[in-house]
CSV table of C-alpha atoms in Angstrom, one decimal:
chain,number,residue,atom,x,y,z
P,282,MET,CA,42.5,99.1,43.8
P,283,THR,CA,39.1,97.4,44.3
P,284,PRO,CA,37.1,100.5,45.0
P,285,ARG,CA,38.6,102.0,41.9
P,286,CYS,CA,37.4,99.1,39.8
P,287,LYS,CA,33.9,99.5,41.0
P,288,VAL,CA,33.9,103.2,39.9
P,289,MET,CA,35.4,102.4,36.5
P,290,SER,CA,33.0,101.2,33.8
P,291,HIS,CA,35.5,99.3,31.8
P,292,ILE,CA,36.7,96.1,33.3
P,293,PHE,CA,39.6,96.0,30.8
P,294,ILE,CA,41.2,99.1,32.3
P,295,CYS,CA,41.0,97.6,35.8
P,296,ASP,CA,42.6,94.4,34.6
P,297,LEU,CA,45.3,96.3,32.9
P,298,LEU,CA,46.1,98.2,36.1
P,299,ILE,CA,46.4,95.0,38.0
P,300,PHE,CA,48.6,93.6,35.3
P,301,ILE,CA,50.9,96.6,35.4
P,302,TYR,CA,51.1,96.5,39.2
P,303,LEU,CA,52.0,92.8,39.2
P,304,VAL,CA,54.7,93.3,36.5
P,305,SER,CA,56.2,96.2,38.3
P,306,THR,CA,56.3,94.2,41.6
P,307,LEU,CA,58.0,91.3,39.8
P,308,LEU,CA,60.5,93.6,38.2
P,309,THR,CA,61.2,95.2,41.6
P,310,VAL,CA,61.8,91.8,43.2
P,311,SER,CA,64.0,90.7,40.3
P,312,SER,CA,66.0,93.9,40.3
P,313,SER,CA,66.5,93.6,44.1
P,314,GLY,CA,67.7,90.1,43.7
P,315,ASP,CA,70.1,91.1,40.9
P,316,ASP,CA,71.4,93.9,43.1
P,317,TYR,CA,72.0,91.5,46.0
P,318,LEU,CA,73.9,89.1,43.7
P,319,HIS,CA,75.9,92.0,42.2
P,320,CYS,CA,76.8,93.3,45.7
P,321,GLU,CA,77.8,89.9,46.9
P,322,SER,CA,80.1,89.5,43.9
P,323,ILE,CA,81.7,92.9,44.7
P,324,MET,CA,82.2,91.9,48.3
P,325,ARG,CA,83.8,88.6,47.4
P,326,ASN,CA,86.1,90.2,44.9
P,327,TRP,CA,87.2,92.8,47.4
P,328,VAL,CA,87.9,90.1,50.1
P,329,ASP,CA,90.0,88.1,47.6
P,330,SER,CA,92.0,91.1,46.5
P,331,SER,CA,92.5,92.2,50.2
P,332,MET,CA,93.9,88.8,51.1
P,333,GLU,CA,96.3,88.9,48.2
P,334,THR,CA,97.7,92.3,49.0
P,335,GLU,CA,98.0,91.5,52.7
P,336,VAL,CA,101.1,92.5,54.7
P,337,HIS,CA,102.4,89.5,56.5
P,338,THR,CA,104.7,90.0,59.5
P,339,ASP,CA,106.8,86.9,60.0
P,340,GLU,CA,107.9,85.9,63.5
P,341,LEU,CA,107.1,89.3,64.9
P,342,ILE,CA,110.1,90.8,63.2
P,343,LEU,CA,110.2,94.6,62.6
P,344,LYS,CA,110.7,95.5,59.0
P,345,ASP,CA,112.3,98.6,57.5
P,346,LEU,CA,109.1,100.8,57.8
P,347,LEU,CA,106.8,100.9,60.7
P,348,PHE,CA,103.2,102.0,59.9
P,349,PHE,CA,101.3,103.0,63.0
P,350,LEU,CA,97.6,102.8,62.0
P,351,HIS,CA,96.1,105.4,64.4
P,352,VAL,CA,92.5,104.6,65.2
P,353,PRO,CA,91.0,107.8,66.7
P,354,ARG,CA,90.4,108.0,70.4
P,355,THR,CA,92.5,105.0,71.3
P,356,GLY,CA,95.4,106.7,72.9
P,357,GLY,CA,97.5,106.7,69.8
P,358,ARG,CA,98.7,110.2,70.4
P,359,THR,CA,100.3,109.1,73.7
P,360,TYR,CA,102.1,106.3,71.8
P,361,PHE,CA,103.3,108.8,69.2
P,362,HIS,CA,104.6,111.4,71.6
P,363,CYS,CA,105.7,109.2,74.5
P,364,LEU,CA,107.1,106.1,72.6
P,365,LEU,CA,107.7,106.5,68.9
P,366,ARG,CA,108.9,110.0,69.2
P,367,LYS,CA,111.6,108.8,71.6
P,368,LEU,CA,112.6,105.9,69.2
P,369,TYR,CA,112.7,107.6,65.9
P,370,THR,CA,114.5,110.8,64.8
P,371,SER,CA,112.8,113.6,62.9
P,372,PRO,CA,114.4,112.6,59.5
P,373,GLN,CA,113.3,109.0,60.0
P,374,LYS,CA,109.6,110.1,60.2
P,375,CYS,CA,107.7,110.2,56.9
P,376,PRO,CA,106.6,113.8,56.3
P,377,PHE,CA,103.0,114.9,56.6
P,378,SER,CA,101.9,111.6,57.9
P,379,TYR,CA,98.5,113.0,58.9
P,380,ASP,CA,98.1,114.9,55.6
P,381,LYS,CA,96.8,112.6,52.8
P,382,LEU,CA,97.2,115.4,50.2
P,383,ARG,CA,101.0,115.8,50.8
P,384,LEU,CA,101.9,112.3,51.7
P,385,ASP,CA,105.4,111.4,50.7
P,386,PRO,CA,106.6,107.9,51.9
P,387,SER,CA,109.4,108.0,49.3
P,388,LYS,CA,111.6,110.3,51.4
P,389,PRO,CA,115.1,108.9,52.0
P,390,ASN,CA,115.5,107.2,55.4
P,391,CYS,CA,111.6,107.3,55.9
P,392,ARG,CA,111.1,104.6,58.6
P,393,LEU,CA,108.0,105.7,60.5
P,394,MET,CA,104.5,106.4,59.2
P,395,VAL,CA,101.9,107.6,61.7
P,396,SER,CA,98.5,108.2,60.2
P,397,HIS,CA,94.7,108.4,60.8
P,398,ASP,CA,94.4,107.2,57.2
P,399,ASP,CA,93.0,103.6,57.0
P,400,TYR,CA,94.8,100.4,56.1
P,401,SER,CA,94.5,101.2,52.4
P,402,LEU,CA,97.4,103.5,52.9
P,403,ILE,CA,99.5,100.4,52.5
P,404,SER,CA,98.9,100.7,48.7
P,405,LYS,CA,101.2,103.8,48.9
P,406,LEU,CA,103.9,102.1,51.0
P,407,PRO,CA,106.5,99.4,50.2
P,408,LYS,CA,104.3,96.8,51.7
P,409,HIS,CA,106.8,94.0,51.7
P,410,LYS,CA,109.1,96.2,53.8
P,411,THR,CA,106.4,97.5,56.1
P,412,SER,CA,105.3,96.4,59.6
P,413,VAL,CA,101.9,97.5,60.9
P,414,VAL,CA,100.9,98.3,64.5
P,415,THR,CA,97.7,99.6,66.0
P,416,ILE,CA,95.6,100.1,69.1
P,417,LEU,CA,91.9,99.2,69.7
P,418,ARG,CA,89.4,100.4,72.3
P,419,HIS,CA,86.1,99.1,73.5
P,420,PRO,CA,83.5,100.5,71.0
P,421,ILE,CA,81.3,102.1,73.6
P,422,ASP,CA,84.2,104.1,75.2
P,423,ARG,CA,85.5,105.0,71.8
P,424,VAL,CA,82.1,106.5,70.8
P,425,PHE,CA,81.9,108.4,74.1
P,426,SER,CA,85.4,109.8,73.6
P,427,THR,CA,84.6,110.7,70.0
P,428,TYR,CA,81.6,112.7,71.0
P,429,GLU,CA,83.3,114.4,73.9
P,430,THR,CA,86.3,115.4,71.7
P,431,SER,CA,84.1,116.7,68.9
P,432,VAL,CA,82.3,118.9,71.4
P,433,GLU,CA,85.5,119.9,73.1
P,434,VAL,CA,87.3,121.0,69.9
P,435,ALA,CA,84.3,122.6,68.4
P,436,ALA,CA,83.7,124.6,71.6
P,437,GLU,CA,87.0,126.5,71.0
P,438,PHE,CA,85.3,128.3,68.1
P,439,LEU,CA,82.7,129.8,70.4
P,440,VAL,CA,85.1,132.7,71.1
P,441,HIS,CA,84.0,134.0,67.6
P,442,PRO,CA,80.9,136.1,67.4
P,443,ASN,CA,79.5,134.2,64.4
P,444,LEU,CA,79.8,131.1,62.3
P,445,THR,CA,81.2,132.9,59.3
P,446,SER,CA,84.3,134.2,61.1
P,447,THR,CA,85.1,130.9,62.6
P,448,THR,CA,84.7,129.1,59.3
P,449,GLN,CA,87.2,131.4,57.7
P,450,MET,CA,89.6,130.8,60.6
P,451,PHE,CA,89.1,127.0,60.2
P,452,ARG,CA,90.1,127.2,56.6
P,453,ARG,CA,93.1,129.3,57.4
P,454,ILE,CA,94.3,126.7,59.9
P,455,GLY,CA,94.0,124.0,57.3
P,456,LEU,CA,92.8,121.2,59.6
P,457,ASP,CA,92.7,118.3,57.2
P,458,ILE,CA,92.8,115.4,59.6
P,459,TRP,CA,90.3,112.5,59.2
P,460,PRO,CA,87.8,112.1,60.9
P,461,TRP,CA,88.0,115.5,62.6
P,462,LYS,CA,87.7,117.5,59.3
P,463,TYR,CA,84.1,116.2,59.2
P,464,LEU,CA,83.2,115.9,62.9
P,465,VAL,CA,84.4,119.3,64.1
P,466,PRO,CA,82.6,121.5,61.5
P,467,TRP,CA,79.5,119.5,62.0
P,468,MET,CA,79.6,120.0,65.8
P,469,ARG,CA,80.8,123.5,65.5
P,470,GLN,CA,77.8,124.5,63.4
P,471,ASP,CA,75.5,122.7,65.9
P,472,LEU,CA,76.9,124.7,68.8
P,473,PHE,CA,76.5,128.0,67.0
P,474,VAL,CA,72.9,127.2,66.1
P,475,ARG,CA,72.1,126.3,69.8
P,476,ARG,CA,73.9,129.4,71.1
P,477,HIS,CA,71.9,131.6,68.7
P,478,ALA,CA,68.7,129.9,69.7
P,479,ARG,CA,69.5,130.6,73.4
P,480,GLU,CA,70.1,134.2,72.6
P,481,LEU,CA,66.7,134.5,71.0
P,482,GLY,CA,65.0,132.6,73.7
P,483,ARG,CA,63.8,129.9,71.2
P,484,LEU,CA,65.1,126.9,73.3
P,485,ARG,CA,63.2,126.0,76.3
P,486,LYS,CA,65.5,125.6,79.2
P,487,THR,CA,65.9,122.0,80.2
P,488,GLU,CA,65.5,120.9,83.8
P,489,GLU,CA,68.7,120.7,85.7
P,490,THR,CA,70.4,117.3,85.2
P,491,ASN,CA,73.5,115.6,86.2
P,492,ASN,CA,73.8,114.1,82.8
P,493,PRO,CA,76.0,116.2,80.5
P,494,TYR,CA,75.2,113.9,77.6
P,495,ASP,CA,71.6,115.1,77.5
P,496,MET,CA,71.8,118.9,77.6
P,497,GLU,CA,69.8,119.9,74.5
P,498,GLU,CA,69.9,123.6,75.3
P,499,MET,CA,73.7,123.7,75.2
P,500,VAL,CA,75.0,120.9,73.0
P,501,MET,CA,73.8,118.1,70.8
P,502,PRO,CA,72.6,115.2,73.0
P,503,LEU,CA,74.6,111.9,72.7
P,504,GLN,CA,71.5,110.1,71.5
P,505,GLU,CA,71.0,112.6,68.6
P,506,PHE,CA,74.7,112.4,67.9
P,507,ILE,CA,74.8,108.6,67.5
P,508,ASN,CA,71.7,108.5,65.3
P,509,ASP,CA,72.8,111.1,62.9
P,510,PRO,CA,73.8,110.0,59.3
P,511,ILE,CA,77.3,111.5,59.8
P,512,ALA,CA,77.9,109.1,62.8
P,513,HIS,CA,76.7,106.2,60.7
P,514,GLU,CA,79.1,107.2,57.9
P,515,ILE,CA,82.2,107.8,60.1
P,516,ILE,CA,82.0,106.7,63.7
P,517,HIS,CA,80.0,103.5,64.0
P,518,ASN,CA,82.2,100.4,63.3
P,519,GLY,CA,84.9,102.9,62.6
P,520,ALA,CA,87.7,100.7,63.9
P,521,THR,CA,86.6,97.7,61.7
P,522,PHE,CA,86.3,99.9,58.6
P,523,GLN,CA,89.7,101.6,59.3
P,524,VAL,CA,91.5,98.3,59.7
P,525,ALA,CA,89.7,96.9,56.6
P,526,GLY,CA,90.7,100.0,54.6
P,527,LEU,CA,87.1,101.1,53.9
P,528,THR,CA,86.6,104.5,55.5
P,529,ASN,CA,85.3,107.3,53.5
P,530,ASN,CA,88.9,108.4,53.4
P,531,SER,CA,90.1,105.2,51.7
P,532,TYR,CA,92.7,105.1,48.9
P,533,LEU,CA,91.0,102.1,47.3
P,534,GLU,CA,89.0,102.8,44.1
P,535,GLU,CA,86.5,100.0,44.9
P,536,SER,CA,85.9,101.3,48.5
P,537,HIS,CA,82.9,103.4,47.4
P,538,ASP,CA,81.1,100.4,45.7
P,539,VAL,CA,81.9,98.2,48.7
P,540,ARG,CA,80.6,100.8,51.2
P,541,ASN,CA,77.5,101.4,49.1
P,542,CYS,CA,76.7,97.7,49.1
P,543,LEU,CA,77.1,97.5,52.8
P,544,ARG,CA,74.6,100.3,53.3
P,545,LYS,CA,72.0,98.4,51.3
P,546,HIS,CA,72.9,95.0,52.6
P,547,PRO,CA,74.3,95.3,56.2
P,548,GLU,CA,74.4,91.5,56.3
P,549,PHE,CA,77.6,91.6,54.2
P,550,GLY,CA,79.4,93.1,57.2
P,551,HIS,CA,80.8,89.7,58.0
P,552,TYR,CA,83.1,90.1,54.9
P,553,VAL,CA,84.5,93.3,56.4
P,554,LEU,CA,85.0,91.7,59.8
P,555,GLU,CA,86.8,88.7,58.3
P,556,VAL,CA,89.3,91.0,56.5
P,557,ALA,CA,89.8,93.2,59.6
P,558,LYS,CA,90.5,90.2,61.8
P,559,HIS,CA,92.9,88.7,59.3
P,560,ARG,CA,94.8,91.9,59.2
P,561,LEU,CA,95.1,92.1,63.0
P,562,ASP,CA,96.4,88.6,63.0
P,563,HIS,CA,99.4,89.6,60.8
P,564,MET,CA,100.3,92.9,62.6
P,565,LEU,CA,103.5,93.3,64.5
P,566,TYR,CA,101.6,94.6,67.5
P,567,VAL,CA,98.1,95.1,68.7
P,568,GLY,CA,97.4,97.2,71.8
P,569,LEU,CA,94.4,97.8,74.0
P,570,THR,CA,93.5,101.2,75.3
P,571,GLU,CA,92.0,99.7,78.5
P,572,GLU,CA,95.3,98.0,79.2
P,573,HIS,CA,97.3,101.2,78.5
P,574,LYS,CA,100.2,100.5,81.0
P,575,LYS,CA,100.6,96.9,80.0
P,576,SER,CA,100.2,97.8,76.4
P,577,ALA,CA,102.9,100.3,76.6
P,578,ASN,CA,105.3,97.9,78.3
P,579,MET,CA,104.5,95.3,75.7
P,580,PHE,CA,105.1,97.8,72.9
P,581,ALA,CA,108.5,98.6,74.4
P,582,GLU,CA,109.3,94.9,74.5
P,583,LEU,CA,108.0,93.8,71.1
P,584,VAL,CA,108.6,96.9,69.0
P,585,GLY,CA,110.9,99.3,70.9
P,586,ALA,CA,113.6,96.7,71.6
P,587,GLN,CA,113.8,96.0,67.8
P,588,VAL,CA,113.9,99.7,66.9
P,589,ILE,CA,116.7,100.2,69.5
P,590,SER,CA,118.6,97.3,68.0
P,591,GLN,CA,118.2,98.6,64.5
P,592,SER,CA,119.1,102.2,65.4
P,593,GLU,CA,122.8,101.3,65.6
P,594,ALA,CA,122.8,100.4,62.0
P,595,TRP,CA,120.7,103.5,61.0
P,596,SER,CA,123.0,105.9,63.0
P,597,SER,CA,125.9,104.8,60.8
P,598,THR,CA,124.2,105.9,57.6
P,599,GLU,CA,121.9,108.7,58.7
P,600,GLN,CA,122.7,112.1,60.1
P,601,GLU,CA,120.1,113.6,62.5
P,602,THR,CA,119.0,117.1,61.8
P,603,THR,CA,117.3,119.2,64.4
P,604,ASN,CA,115.2,122.4,64.1
P,605,LYS,CA,113.5,124.5,66.7
P,606,THR,CA,110.0,123.0,66.1
P,607,GLY,CA,111.2,119.4,65.8
P,608,ILE,CA,109.0,116.9,64.1
P,609,PHE,CA,105.8,119.0,64.8
P,610,SER,CA,106.6,121.3,61.9
P,611,ALA,CA,105.8,118.5,59.5
P,612,GLU,CA,102.8,117.2,61.1
P,613,PRO,CA,99.5,119.0,61.5
P,614,SER,CA,97.3,117.6,64.3
P,615,TYR,CA,94.4,118.8,66.4
P,616,SER,CA,96.8,119.6,69.1
P,617,SER,CA,98.4,122.2,66.9
P,618,PHE,CA,94.8,123.3,66.1
P,619,TYR,CA,94.3,124.2,69.7
P,620,SER,CA,97.3,126.5,69.8
P,621,ALA,CA,96.3,128.1,66.5
P,622,ALA,CA,92.7,128.7,67.8
P,623,ALA,CA,94.1,130.3,70.9
P,624,LEU,CA,96.0,133.0,69.1
P,625,ASN,CA,95.1,136.7,69.6
P,626,GLN,CA,92.2,136.0,71.9
P,627,ASP,CA,91.4,138.3,74.8
P,628,GLU,CA,90.3,135.7,77.3
P,629,GLY,CA,92.0,132.9,79.2
P,630,ILE,CA,92.5,130.8,76.1
P,631,ALA,CA,95.3,133.2,75.0
P,632,GLY,CA,97.7,131.5,77.4
P,633,TYR,CA,96.7,128.0,76.4
P,634,LEU,CA,99.5,125.5,76.9
P,635,ASN,CA,101.0,124.3,73.7
P,636,ILE,CA,101.7,120.6,73.4
P,637,THR,CA,104.9,121.3,71.5
P,638,GLU,CA,106.3,123.2,74.4
P,639,LEU,CA,105.1,120.6,76.8
P,640,LEU,CA,106.9,117.8,75.0
P,641,SER,CA,110.1,119.4,74.1
P,642,PRO,CA,112.5,117.2,72.1
P,643,HIS,CA,115.3,118.6,74.3
P,644,ASP,CA,113.8,116.7,77.3
P,645,GLU,CA,114.1,113.3,75.6
P,646,PRO,CA,116.8,110.9,76.6
P,647,GLY,CA,119.5,110.4,74.2
P,648,ARG,CA,118.5,107.8,71.6
P,649,GLU,CA,122.0,106.4,71.4
P,650,ASN,CA,121.8,105.3,75.0
P,651,MET,CA,118.2,104.2,74.8
P,652,THR,CA,117.2,100.8,76.4
P,653,VAL,CA,113.8,99.2,76.9
P,654,GLY,CA,113.9,100.1,80.6
P,655,LYS,CA,114.7,103.8,79.8
P,656,LEU,CA,112.0,103.9,77.2
P,657,ILE,CA,109.4,102.6,79.7
P,658,GLU,CA,110.5,105.1,82.3
P,659,ALA,CA,110.4,108.0,79.7
P,660,TYR,CA,106.9,106.9,78.7
P,661,GLU,CA,105.6,107.0,82.2
P,662,LYS,CA,106.9,110.5,82.8
P,663,CYS,CA,105.6,111.7,79.4
P,664,ASN,CA,102.2,110.1,79.8
P,665,SER,CA,101.7,111.9,83.1
P,666,ASN,CA,102.6,115.3,81.5
P,667,LEU,CA,100.4,114.6,78.5
P,668,TRP,CA,97.4,113.7,80.8
P,669,LYS,CA,97.7,116.9,82.8
P,670,PHE,CA,97.8,118.8,79.5
P,671,GLN,CA,94.7,117.2,78.2
P,672,THR,CA,92.8,117.7,81.4
P,673,THR,CA,93.8,121.5,81.4
P,674,ARG,CA,92.8,121.7,77.7
P,675,ARG,CA,89.4,120.1,78.3
P,676,LYS,CA,88.5,122.4,81.2
P,677,MET,CA,89.4,125.5,79.3
P,678,SER,CA,87.5,124.4,76.1
P,679,LEU,CA,84.4,123.5,77.9
P,680,LYS,CA,84.3,126.9,79.7
P,681,ARG,CA,82.4,128.0,76.6
P,682,ILE,CA,79.6,125.6,77.6
P,683,SER,CA,80.1,125.7,81.3
P,684,SER,CA,77.3,123.4,82.3
P,685,VAL,CA,78.7,120.5,80.3
P,686,LYS,CA,81.2,118.6,82.3
P,687,PHE,CA,82.3,115.2,80.8
P,688,SER,CA,83.9,112.6,83.0
P,689,LYS,CA,83.9,108.8,83.4
P,690,LYS,CA,81.6,109.2,86.4
P,691,ALA,CA,79.1,111.2,84.3
P,692,ARG,CA,79.1,108.4,81.7
P,693,ARG,CA,77.3,106.3,84.3
P,694,SER,CA,74.3,108.6,84.1
P,695,VAL,CA,73.7,107.6,80.5
P,696,PRO,CA,70.7,105.3,80.3
P,697,ALA,CA,71.3,101.6,79.6
P,698,SER,CA,69.1,101.8,76.5
P,699,ILE,CA,71.6,104.2,74.8
P,700,LEU,CA,74.5,102.1,75.8
P,701,ASP,CA,72.8,99.1,74.2
P,702,GLN,CA,72.1,101.1,71.1
P,703,ILE,CA,75.7,102.1,70.8
P,704,GLN,CA,76.8,98.5,71.1
P,705,TYR,CA,74.3,97.4,68.6
P,706,LEU,CA,75.4,100.1,66.1
P,707,ASN,CA,79.0,99.0,66.6
P,708,SER,CA,78.5,95.2,66.4
P,709,LEU,CA,81.4,94.7,64.1
P,710,ASP,CA,83.7,96.7,66.3
P,711,VAL,CA,82.5,94.7,69.3
P,712,GLU,CA,83.6,91.4,67.6
P,713,LEU,CA,86.9,92.9,66.4
P,714,TYR,CA,87.7,94.1,69.9
P,715,LYS,CA,87.2,90.6,71.3
P,716,HIS,CA,89.5,89.3,68.6
P,717,ALA,CA,92.1,92.0,69.6
P,718,GLN,CA,91.8,90.9,73.2
P,719,ASP,CA,92.8,87.3,72.2
P,720,ILE,CA,95.7,88.6,70.2
P,721,PHE,CA,96.8,90.7,73.1
P,722,ARG,CA,96.9,87.7,75.5
P,723,ARG,CA,99.0,85.8,73.0
P,724,GLN,CA,101.4,88.7,72.8
P,725,GLU,CA,101.6,88.9,76.5
P,726,LYS,CA,102.4,85.2,76.7
P,727,HIS,CA,105.1,85.6,74.0
P,728,VAL,CA,106.7,88.4,75.9
P,729,MET,CA,106.6,86.3,79.2
P,730,GLN,CA,108.2,83.4,77.4
P,731,ASN,CA,110.9,85.7,75.9
P,732,ASP,CA,111.6,87.1,79.4
P,733,ASP,CA,111.9,83.6,80.8
P,734,LYS,CA,114.3,82.6,78.0
P,735,GLY,CA,116.3,85.7,78.5
P,736,ASN,CA,116.6,85.1,82.3
P,737,LEU,CA,117.7,81.5,81.6
P,738,LYS,CA,120.2,82.6,79.0
P,739,ALA,CA,121.6,85.3,81.3
P,740,GLN,CA,122.1,82.6,84.0
P,741,GLU,CA,123.8,80.2,81.6
P,742,GLU,CA,126.0,83.0,80.3
P,743,LEU,CA,126.9,84.0,83.9
P,744,GLN,CA,127.8,80.4,84.7
P,745,THR,CA,129.8,80.0,81.5
P,746,SER,CA,131.6,83.2,82.0
P,747,GLY,CA,132.3,82.4,85.7
P,748,CYS,CA,133.4,78.8,85.5
P,749,GLY,CA,133.5,77.8,81.9
P,750,SER,CA,137.2,77.3,82.1
P,751,LEU,CA,140.0,77.1,84.7
P,752,PHE,CA,141.2,80.6,83.9
P,753,SER,CA,137.9,82.3,83.6
P,754,CYS,CA,136.9,81.3,87.2
P,755,LEU,CA,140.5,81.3,88.6
P,756,PRO,CA,139.8,83.9,91.3
P,757,TRP,CA,137.0,81.8,92.7
P,758,LYS,CA,139.0,78.6,92.6
P,759,ILE,CA,141.9,80.2,94.3
P,760,LEU,CA,139.7,81.5,97.1
P,761,SER,CA,138.1,78.0,97.4
P,762,ILE,CA,141.5,76.4,97.5
P,763,ILE,CA,142.8,78.8,100.2
P,764,ALA,CA,139.7,78.3,102.3
P,765,PHE,CA,140.1,74.5,101.9
P,766,LEU,CA,143.7,74.6,103.0
P,767,ALA,CA,142.9,76.9,105.9
P,768,VAL,CA,140.3,74.4,107.1
P,769,ILE,CA,142.9,71.5,106.8
P,770,VAL,CA,145.6,73.5,108.7
P,771,LEU,CA,143.1,74.5,111.4
P,772,ALA,CA,142.1,70.8,111.8
P,773,ILE,CA,145.8,69.7,112.1
P,774,LEU,CA,146.5,72.3,114.7
P,775,VAL,CA,143.5,71.4,116.8
P,776,THR,CA,144.5,67.7,116.5
P,777,LYS,CA,148.1,68.4,117.6
P,778,ARG,CA,147.0,70.4,120.6
P,779,ARG,CA,144.7,67.7,121.8
P,780,ARG,CA,147.6,65.1,121.5
P,781,ALA,CA,149.9,67.4,123.4
P,782,GLY,CA,147.3,67.7,126.2
P,783,LYS,CA,147.0,64.0,126.5
P,784,LEU,CA,150.8,63.5,126.7
P,785,LYS,CA,151.1,66.0,129.5
P,786,MET,CA,148.5,64.2,131.5
């Protein structure tokens, strides 16, 4: 401003400009301060209302409706197919659980809700009759898995010659599952753009590398993926936002204002973390992906045992109906997307294995004879089959971008700087995961204590049933008396023989 003042002949104009500048600066600061206070008020009101509408699970008792809050890429599909599907019948499952538009929890005998929708779905459920369970995963691994799955699913569309035809097919399938309804089209478009650039020779071939997470010629690099606005909107701190009920798929009217305030003032993230931790504390069960076997056993002990116990009462009032497609007919999922994408293709994908065929309802053990032990055994077999299916699916999908080969070993080639960045961008999820680990250890201790009590009770019952009264342990007492008399008779005979021997001498 000083050079301008020298040029201008009128000092008054210069002073006026300075005055306007100072006033505008003060107004900006004032407006910023008002906005901060306004956002803080919004956050506090949201926290208060969230605590008031909280679902509290007392003494880890299963209520009438079980809501499985499925955080993407945590192994939730395995829980659904290999545990819940063996505990609940098709009529007991709320229809279209993965479809927000057609959600109907009012169906008679609706006892199981499985959904990618966030915690705000509780507003549509009978919350005082609902128990909530979920699984969490370490944020770095969850981001890796989200990136890999987005690429894997999007690669299926590369069988189409252009983006227009694949977009039409995508709409025809009707894939409306959060967050894949955003991530798959995004990654699909990126793959088509890169393929087109390769065909035109516009992309410079990158040097050969063992890092599939940095192949710019073939697929969006991981670093570009995590820095994109879509990743900031959906992926980063996704578990915390889902448990807090604040995803961009939320049922809460105030969620937009809360999310907007968080974008402008990230320091308010501690409010979201506070609500998410509080909700985890009051869930029936919290599992860990990294402890998948122990988590499955714990789920069977804490949740499965109660479902089995309740199933006797349910079976007396409900009649199970079975159709050819089982529960899958009511639930779109990206497993069904794969089979749909594979139809009428000339290449190997035409024979793609369908997860519905792999996990046929006819292979399930009878629910009327289900026990915790049988449930765990069925889970292990189902999990093995599902893992094989997923491995086959991934290999066939990534044939479209053959040089990209994701694996746990390959993840180690990612630079530490990118790992640190992922952790920083998911700082809320890191803290929530640590909290989930503490809850998991408490659950583990609870199960062990129950097992010890169960063993002690069984021993006491065995003792009571065996010797609680004269008649109940009569066989054992008779045997003891006979053995005692036999010893006495034997002793008498031996004594007599010794005396007889002395007399002869």
